[in-house]
mmCIF file of C-alpha atoms in Angstrom:
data_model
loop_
_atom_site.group_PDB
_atom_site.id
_atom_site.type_symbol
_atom_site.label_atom_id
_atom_site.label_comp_id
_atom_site.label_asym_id
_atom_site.label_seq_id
_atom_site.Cartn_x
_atom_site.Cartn_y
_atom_site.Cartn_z
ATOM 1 C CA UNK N 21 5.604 93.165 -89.222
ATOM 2 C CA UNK N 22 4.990 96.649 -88.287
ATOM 3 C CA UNK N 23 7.160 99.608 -88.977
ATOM 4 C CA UNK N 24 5.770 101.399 -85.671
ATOM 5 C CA UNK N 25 6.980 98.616 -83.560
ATOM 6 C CA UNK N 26 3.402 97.462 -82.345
ATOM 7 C CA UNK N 27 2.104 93.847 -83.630
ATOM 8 C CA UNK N 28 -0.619 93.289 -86.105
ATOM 9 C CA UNK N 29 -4.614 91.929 -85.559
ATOM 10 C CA UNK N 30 -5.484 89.486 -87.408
ATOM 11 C CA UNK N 31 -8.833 88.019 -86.810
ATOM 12 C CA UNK N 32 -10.387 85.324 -88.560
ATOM 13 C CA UNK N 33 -14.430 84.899 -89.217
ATOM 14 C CA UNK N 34 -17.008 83.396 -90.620
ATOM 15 C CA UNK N 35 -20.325 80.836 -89.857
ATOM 16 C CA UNK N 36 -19.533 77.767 -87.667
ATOM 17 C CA UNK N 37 -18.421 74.975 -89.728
ATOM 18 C CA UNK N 38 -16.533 77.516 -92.097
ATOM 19 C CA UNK N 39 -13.213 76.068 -91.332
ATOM 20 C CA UNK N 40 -11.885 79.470 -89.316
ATOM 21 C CA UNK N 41 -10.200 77.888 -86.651
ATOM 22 C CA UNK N 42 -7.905 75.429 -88.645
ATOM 23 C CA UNK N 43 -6.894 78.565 -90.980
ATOM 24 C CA UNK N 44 -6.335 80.873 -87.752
ATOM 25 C CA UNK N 45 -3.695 78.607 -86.941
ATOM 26 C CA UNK N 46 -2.252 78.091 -90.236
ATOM 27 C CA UNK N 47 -1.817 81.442 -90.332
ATOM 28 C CA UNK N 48 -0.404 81.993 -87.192
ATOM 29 C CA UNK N 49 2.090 79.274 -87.483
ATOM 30 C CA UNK N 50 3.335 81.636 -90.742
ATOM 31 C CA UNK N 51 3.557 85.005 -89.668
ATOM 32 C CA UNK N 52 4.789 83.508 -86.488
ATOM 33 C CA UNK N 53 2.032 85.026 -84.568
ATOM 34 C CA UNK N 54 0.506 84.402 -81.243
ATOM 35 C CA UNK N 55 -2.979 82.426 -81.571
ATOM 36 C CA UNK N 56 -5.801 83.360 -79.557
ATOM 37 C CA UNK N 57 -9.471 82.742 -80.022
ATOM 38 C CA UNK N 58 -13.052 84.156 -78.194
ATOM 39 C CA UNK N 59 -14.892 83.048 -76.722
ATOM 40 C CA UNK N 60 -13.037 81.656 -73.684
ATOM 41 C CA UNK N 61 -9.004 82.214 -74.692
ATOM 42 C CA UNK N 62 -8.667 83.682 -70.630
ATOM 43 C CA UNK N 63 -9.354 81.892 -67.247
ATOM 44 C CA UNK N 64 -12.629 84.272 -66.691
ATOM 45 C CA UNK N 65 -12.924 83.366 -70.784
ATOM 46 C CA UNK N 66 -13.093 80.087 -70.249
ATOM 47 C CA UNK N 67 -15.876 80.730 -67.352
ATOM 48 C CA UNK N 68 -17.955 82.664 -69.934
ATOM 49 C CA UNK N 69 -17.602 80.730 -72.697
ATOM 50 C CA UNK N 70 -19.504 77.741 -70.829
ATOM 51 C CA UNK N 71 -22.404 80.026 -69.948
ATOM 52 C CA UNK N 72 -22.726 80.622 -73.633
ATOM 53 C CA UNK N 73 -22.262 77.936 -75.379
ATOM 54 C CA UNK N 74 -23.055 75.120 -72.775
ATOM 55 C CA UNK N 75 -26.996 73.293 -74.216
ATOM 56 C CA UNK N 76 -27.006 72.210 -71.065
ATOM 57 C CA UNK N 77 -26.979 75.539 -68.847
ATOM 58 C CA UNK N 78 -30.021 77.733 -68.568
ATOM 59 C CA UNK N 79 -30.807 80.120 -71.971
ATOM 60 C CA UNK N 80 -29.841 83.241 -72.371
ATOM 61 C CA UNK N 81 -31.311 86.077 -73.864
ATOM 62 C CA UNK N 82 -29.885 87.613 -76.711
ATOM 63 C CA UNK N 83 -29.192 90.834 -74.875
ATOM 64 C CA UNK N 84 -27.196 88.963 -71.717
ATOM 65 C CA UNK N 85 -25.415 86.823 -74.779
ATOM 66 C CA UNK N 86 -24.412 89.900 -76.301
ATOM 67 C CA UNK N 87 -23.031 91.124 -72.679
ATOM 68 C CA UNK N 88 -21.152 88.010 -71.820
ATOM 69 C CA UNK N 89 -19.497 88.103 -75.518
ATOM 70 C CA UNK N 90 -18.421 91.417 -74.604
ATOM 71 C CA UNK N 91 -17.038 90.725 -71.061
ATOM 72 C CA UNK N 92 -14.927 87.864 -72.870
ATOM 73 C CA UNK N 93 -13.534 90.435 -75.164
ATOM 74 C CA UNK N 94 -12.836 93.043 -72.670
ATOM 75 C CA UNK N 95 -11.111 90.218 -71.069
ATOM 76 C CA UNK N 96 -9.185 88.723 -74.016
ATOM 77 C CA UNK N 97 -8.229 92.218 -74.810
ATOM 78 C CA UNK N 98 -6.508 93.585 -71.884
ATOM 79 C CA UNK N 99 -5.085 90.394 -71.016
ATOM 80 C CA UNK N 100 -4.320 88.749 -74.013
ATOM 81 C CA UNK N 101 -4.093 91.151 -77.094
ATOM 82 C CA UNK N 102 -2.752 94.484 -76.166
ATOM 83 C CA UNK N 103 0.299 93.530 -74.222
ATOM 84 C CA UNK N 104 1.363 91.168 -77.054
ATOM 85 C CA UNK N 105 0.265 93.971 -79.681
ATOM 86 C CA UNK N 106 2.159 96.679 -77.374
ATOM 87 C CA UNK N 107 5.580 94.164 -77.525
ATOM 88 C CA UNK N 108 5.578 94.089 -81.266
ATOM 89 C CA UNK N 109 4.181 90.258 -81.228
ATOM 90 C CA UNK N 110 0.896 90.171 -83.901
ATOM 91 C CA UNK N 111 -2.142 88.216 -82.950
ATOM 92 C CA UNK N 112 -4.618 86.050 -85.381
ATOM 93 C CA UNK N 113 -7.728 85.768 -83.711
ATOM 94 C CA UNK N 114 -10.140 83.195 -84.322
ATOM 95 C CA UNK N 115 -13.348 85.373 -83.936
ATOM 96 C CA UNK N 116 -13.187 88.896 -82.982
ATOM 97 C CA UNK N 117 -15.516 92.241 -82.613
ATOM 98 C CA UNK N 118 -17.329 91.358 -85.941
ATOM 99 C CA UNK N 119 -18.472 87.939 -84.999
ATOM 100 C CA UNK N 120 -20.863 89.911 -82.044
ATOM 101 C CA UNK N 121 -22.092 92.104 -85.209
ATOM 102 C CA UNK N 122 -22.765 88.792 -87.453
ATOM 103 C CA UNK N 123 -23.922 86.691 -84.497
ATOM 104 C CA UNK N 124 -25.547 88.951 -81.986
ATOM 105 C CA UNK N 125 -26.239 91.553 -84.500
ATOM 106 C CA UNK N 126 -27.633 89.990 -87.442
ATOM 107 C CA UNK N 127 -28.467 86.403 -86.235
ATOM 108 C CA UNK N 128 -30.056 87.601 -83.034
ATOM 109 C CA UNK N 129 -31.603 90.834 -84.516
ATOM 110 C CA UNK N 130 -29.680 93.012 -81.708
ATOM 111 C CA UNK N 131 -29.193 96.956 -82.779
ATOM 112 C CA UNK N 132 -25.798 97.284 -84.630
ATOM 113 C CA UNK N 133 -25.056 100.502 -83.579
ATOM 114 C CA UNK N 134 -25.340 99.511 -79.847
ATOM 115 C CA UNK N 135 -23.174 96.378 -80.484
ATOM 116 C CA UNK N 136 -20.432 98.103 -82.062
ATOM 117 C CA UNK N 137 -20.648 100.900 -79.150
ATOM 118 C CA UNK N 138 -20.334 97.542 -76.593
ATOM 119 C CA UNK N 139 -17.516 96.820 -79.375
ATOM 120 C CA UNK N 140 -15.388 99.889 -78.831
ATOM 121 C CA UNK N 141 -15.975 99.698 -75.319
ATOM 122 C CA UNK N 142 -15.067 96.387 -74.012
ATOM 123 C CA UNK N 143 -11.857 96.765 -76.522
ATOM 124 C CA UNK N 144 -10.869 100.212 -75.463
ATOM 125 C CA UNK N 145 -11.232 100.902 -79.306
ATOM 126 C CA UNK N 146 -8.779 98.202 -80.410
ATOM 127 C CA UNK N 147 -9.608 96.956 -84.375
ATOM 128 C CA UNK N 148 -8.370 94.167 -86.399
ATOM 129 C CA UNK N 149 -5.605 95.509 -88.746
ATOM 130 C CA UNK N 150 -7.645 93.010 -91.084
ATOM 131 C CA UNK N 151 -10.493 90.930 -90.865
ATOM 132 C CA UNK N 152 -10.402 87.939 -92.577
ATOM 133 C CA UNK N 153 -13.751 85.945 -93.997
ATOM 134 C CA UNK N 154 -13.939 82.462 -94.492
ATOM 135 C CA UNK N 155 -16.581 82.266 -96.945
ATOM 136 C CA UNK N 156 -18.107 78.331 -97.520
ATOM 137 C CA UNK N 157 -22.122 77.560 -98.466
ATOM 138 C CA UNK N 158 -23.792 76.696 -95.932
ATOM 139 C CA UNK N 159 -24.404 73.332 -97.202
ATOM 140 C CA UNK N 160 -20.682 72.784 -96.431
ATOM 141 C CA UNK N 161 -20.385 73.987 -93.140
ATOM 142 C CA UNK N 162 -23.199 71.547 -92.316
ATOM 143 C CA UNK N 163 -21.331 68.936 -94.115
ATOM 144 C CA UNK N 164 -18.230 69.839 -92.024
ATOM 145 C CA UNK N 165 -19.790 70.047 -88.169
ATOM 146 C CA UNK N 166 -20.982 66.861 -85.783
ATOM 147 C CA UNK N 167 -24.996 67.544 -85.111
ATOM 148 C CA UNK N 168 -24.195 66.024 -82.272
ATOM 149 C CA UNK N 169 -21.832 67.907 -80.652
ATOM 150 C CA UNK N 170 -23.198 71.182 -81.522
ATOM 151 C CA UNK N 171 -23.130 74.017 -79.056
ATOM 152 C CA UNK N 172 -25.666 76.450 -78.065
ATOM 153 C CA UNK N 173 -25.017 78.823 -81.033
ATOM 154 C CA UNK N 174 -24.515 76.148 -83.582
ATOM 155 C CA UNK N 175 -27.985 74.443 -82.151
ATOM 156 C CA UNK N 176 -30.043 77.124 -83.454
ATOM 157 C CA UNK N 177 -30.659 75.529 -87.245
ATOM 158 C CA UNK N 178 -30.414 76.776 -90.961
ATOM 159 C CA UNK N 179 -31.933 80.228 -90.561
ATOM 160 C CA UNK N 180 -30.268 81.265 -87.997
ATOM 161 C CA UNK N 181 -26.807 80.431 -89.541
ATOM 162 C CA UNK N 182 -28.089 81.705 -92.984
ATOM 163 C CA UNK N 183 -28.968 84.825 -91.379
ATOM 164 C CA UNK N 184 -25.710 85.290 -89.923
ATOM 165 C CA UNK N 185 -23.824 84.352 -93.394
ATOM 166 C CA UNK N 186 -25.569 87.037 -94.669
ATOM 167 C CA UNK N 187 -24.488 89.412 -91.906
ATOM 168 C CA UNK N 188 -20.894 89.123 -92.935
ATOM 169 C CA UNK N 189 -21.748 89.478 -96.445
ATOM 170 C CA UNK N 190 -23.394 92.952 -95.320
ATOM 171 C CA UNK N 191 -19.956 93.605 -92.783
ATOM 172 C CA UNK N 192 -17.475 93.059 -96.215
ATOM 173 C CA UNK N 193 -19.633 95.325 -98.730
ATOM 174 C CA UNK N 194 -20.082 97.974 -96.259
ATOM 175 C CA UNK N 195 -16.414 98.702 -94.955
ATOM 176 C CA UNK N 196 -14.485 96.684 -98.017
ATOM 177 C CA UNK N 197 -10.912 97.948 -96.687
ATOM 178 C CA UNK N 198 -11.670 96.436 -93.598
ATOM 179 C CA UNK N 199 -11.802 92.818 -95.338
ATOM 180 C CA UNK N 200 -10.795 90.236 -97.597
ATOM 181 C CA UNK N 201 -12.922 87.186 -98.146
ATOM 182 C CA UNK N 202 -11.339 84.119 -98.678
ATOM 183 C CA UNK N 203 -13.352 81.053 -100.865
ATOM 184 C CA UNK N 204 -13.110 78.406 -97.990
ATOM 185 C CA UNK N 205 -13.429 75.077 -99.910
ATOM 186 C CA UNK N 206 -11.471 73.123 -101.097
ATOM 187 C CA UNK N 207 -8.396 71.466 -99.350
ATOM 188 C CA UNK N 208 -6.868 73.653 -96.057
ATOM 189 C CA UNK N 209 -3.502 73.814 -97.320
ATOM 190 C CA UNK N 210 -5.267 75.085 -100.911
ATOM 191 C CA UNK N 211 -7.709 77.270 -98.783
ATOM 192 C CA UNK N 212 -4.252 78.588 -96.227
ATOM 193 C CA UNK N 213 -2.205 79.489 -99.532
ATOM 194 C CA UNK N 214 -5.332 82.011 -100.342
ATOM 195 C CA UNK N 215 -5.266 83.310 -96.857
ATOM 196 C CA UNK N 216 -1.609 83.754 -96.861
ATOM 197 C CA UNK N 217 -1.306 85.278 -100.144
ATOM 198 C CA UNK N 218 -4.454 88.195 -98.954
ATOM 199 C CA UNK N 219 -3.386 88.988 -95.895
ATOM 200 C CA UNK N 220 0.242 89.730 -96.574
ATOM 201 C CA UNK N 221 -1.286 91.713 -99.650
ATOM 202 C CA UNK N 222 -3.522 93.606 -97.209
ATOM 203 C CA UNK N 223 -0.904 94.148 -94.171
ATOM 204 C CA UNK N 224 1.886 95.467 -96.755
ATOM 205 C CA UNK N 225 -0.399 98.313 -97.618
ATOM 206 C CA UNK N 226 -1.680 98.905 -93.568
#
């Protein structure tokens, strides 16, 4: 997909509920990409991820949350993303660095320019080539999710999630070349042909 030989980054975003994860793998399956996901896609990910997301483990403050995403990443990146990206094999990423900027940043209220310092660090300045927003109400994503099931991040109710729609919204108008948003309702193979159709778009001018 590259003409330099190195893979693309692909990573996929948007609010829980958005229908990310189902496209992430659509799209792998089509560019013939490696999936991956954060938090949790490593053995010390998968450690992590339970500390974050678990209800039934002890809180943590947005500050340690913020750390722990980042140890994932730093993780997920040297073990998982650059030596595929370094073989030529791309990568589509459900979640990436701007999910800490949406979550941690505007959900939690965190500084932005510290997270995307943490950002740079923990991925030794690795970007996605594209980032790719699932955009779908709110009112949807709730439709979409199991109350009942929910994990720690998905727990925290309609403001919380509104706050960090609108965090993405910010993340797309401020660095526009960075993005395309995708209109995520609708069926998934309706919603995969959008995806498909952007993302080559985007890569074939990268």
């Amino acid at each position: 997909m590259s003409d330099t030989g190195r893979g693309r980054l692909i990573a996929l975003e948007g609010i829980d509920g958005c229908g990310k994860s189902t496209q992430a793998a659509l799209l792998a399956d089509h560019l013939d990409a490696r999936l991956s996901f954060e938090p949790g896609a490593t053995e010390l990910g998968g450690v992590l991820r339970q500390l974050l997301l678990n209800p039934a483990l002890p809180d943590v403050v947005p500050q340690a949350e913020a750390l722990l995403m980042a140890a994932d990443r730093a993780q997920h990146t040297a073990e998982v993303i650059e030596p595929l990206l370094s073989r030529g094999i791309s990568v589509v990423s459900d979640r990436f660095t701007a999910s800490t900027l949406a979550y941690q940043g505007f959900g939690r209220g965190l500084d932005l320019a510290a997270l995307r310092a943490l950002n740079r660090w923990a991925t030794g300045g690795i970007s996605p080539d594209v980032n790719v927003l699932i955009d779908v109400p709110l009112d949807v994503a709730r439709a979409r999710m199991e109350p009942a099931r929910a994990d720690r991040l998905e727990g925290l109710g309609e403001d919380f999630q509104c706050r960090v729609r609108d965090g993405y919204e910010h993340l797309v108008e401020d660095d526009p070349g960075a993005w395309v948003r995708i209109d995520g309702t609708g069926d998934p193979a309706l919603v995969a042909e959008r995806v498909r159709g952007a993302v080559m778009e985007r890569l074939d001018g990268v």
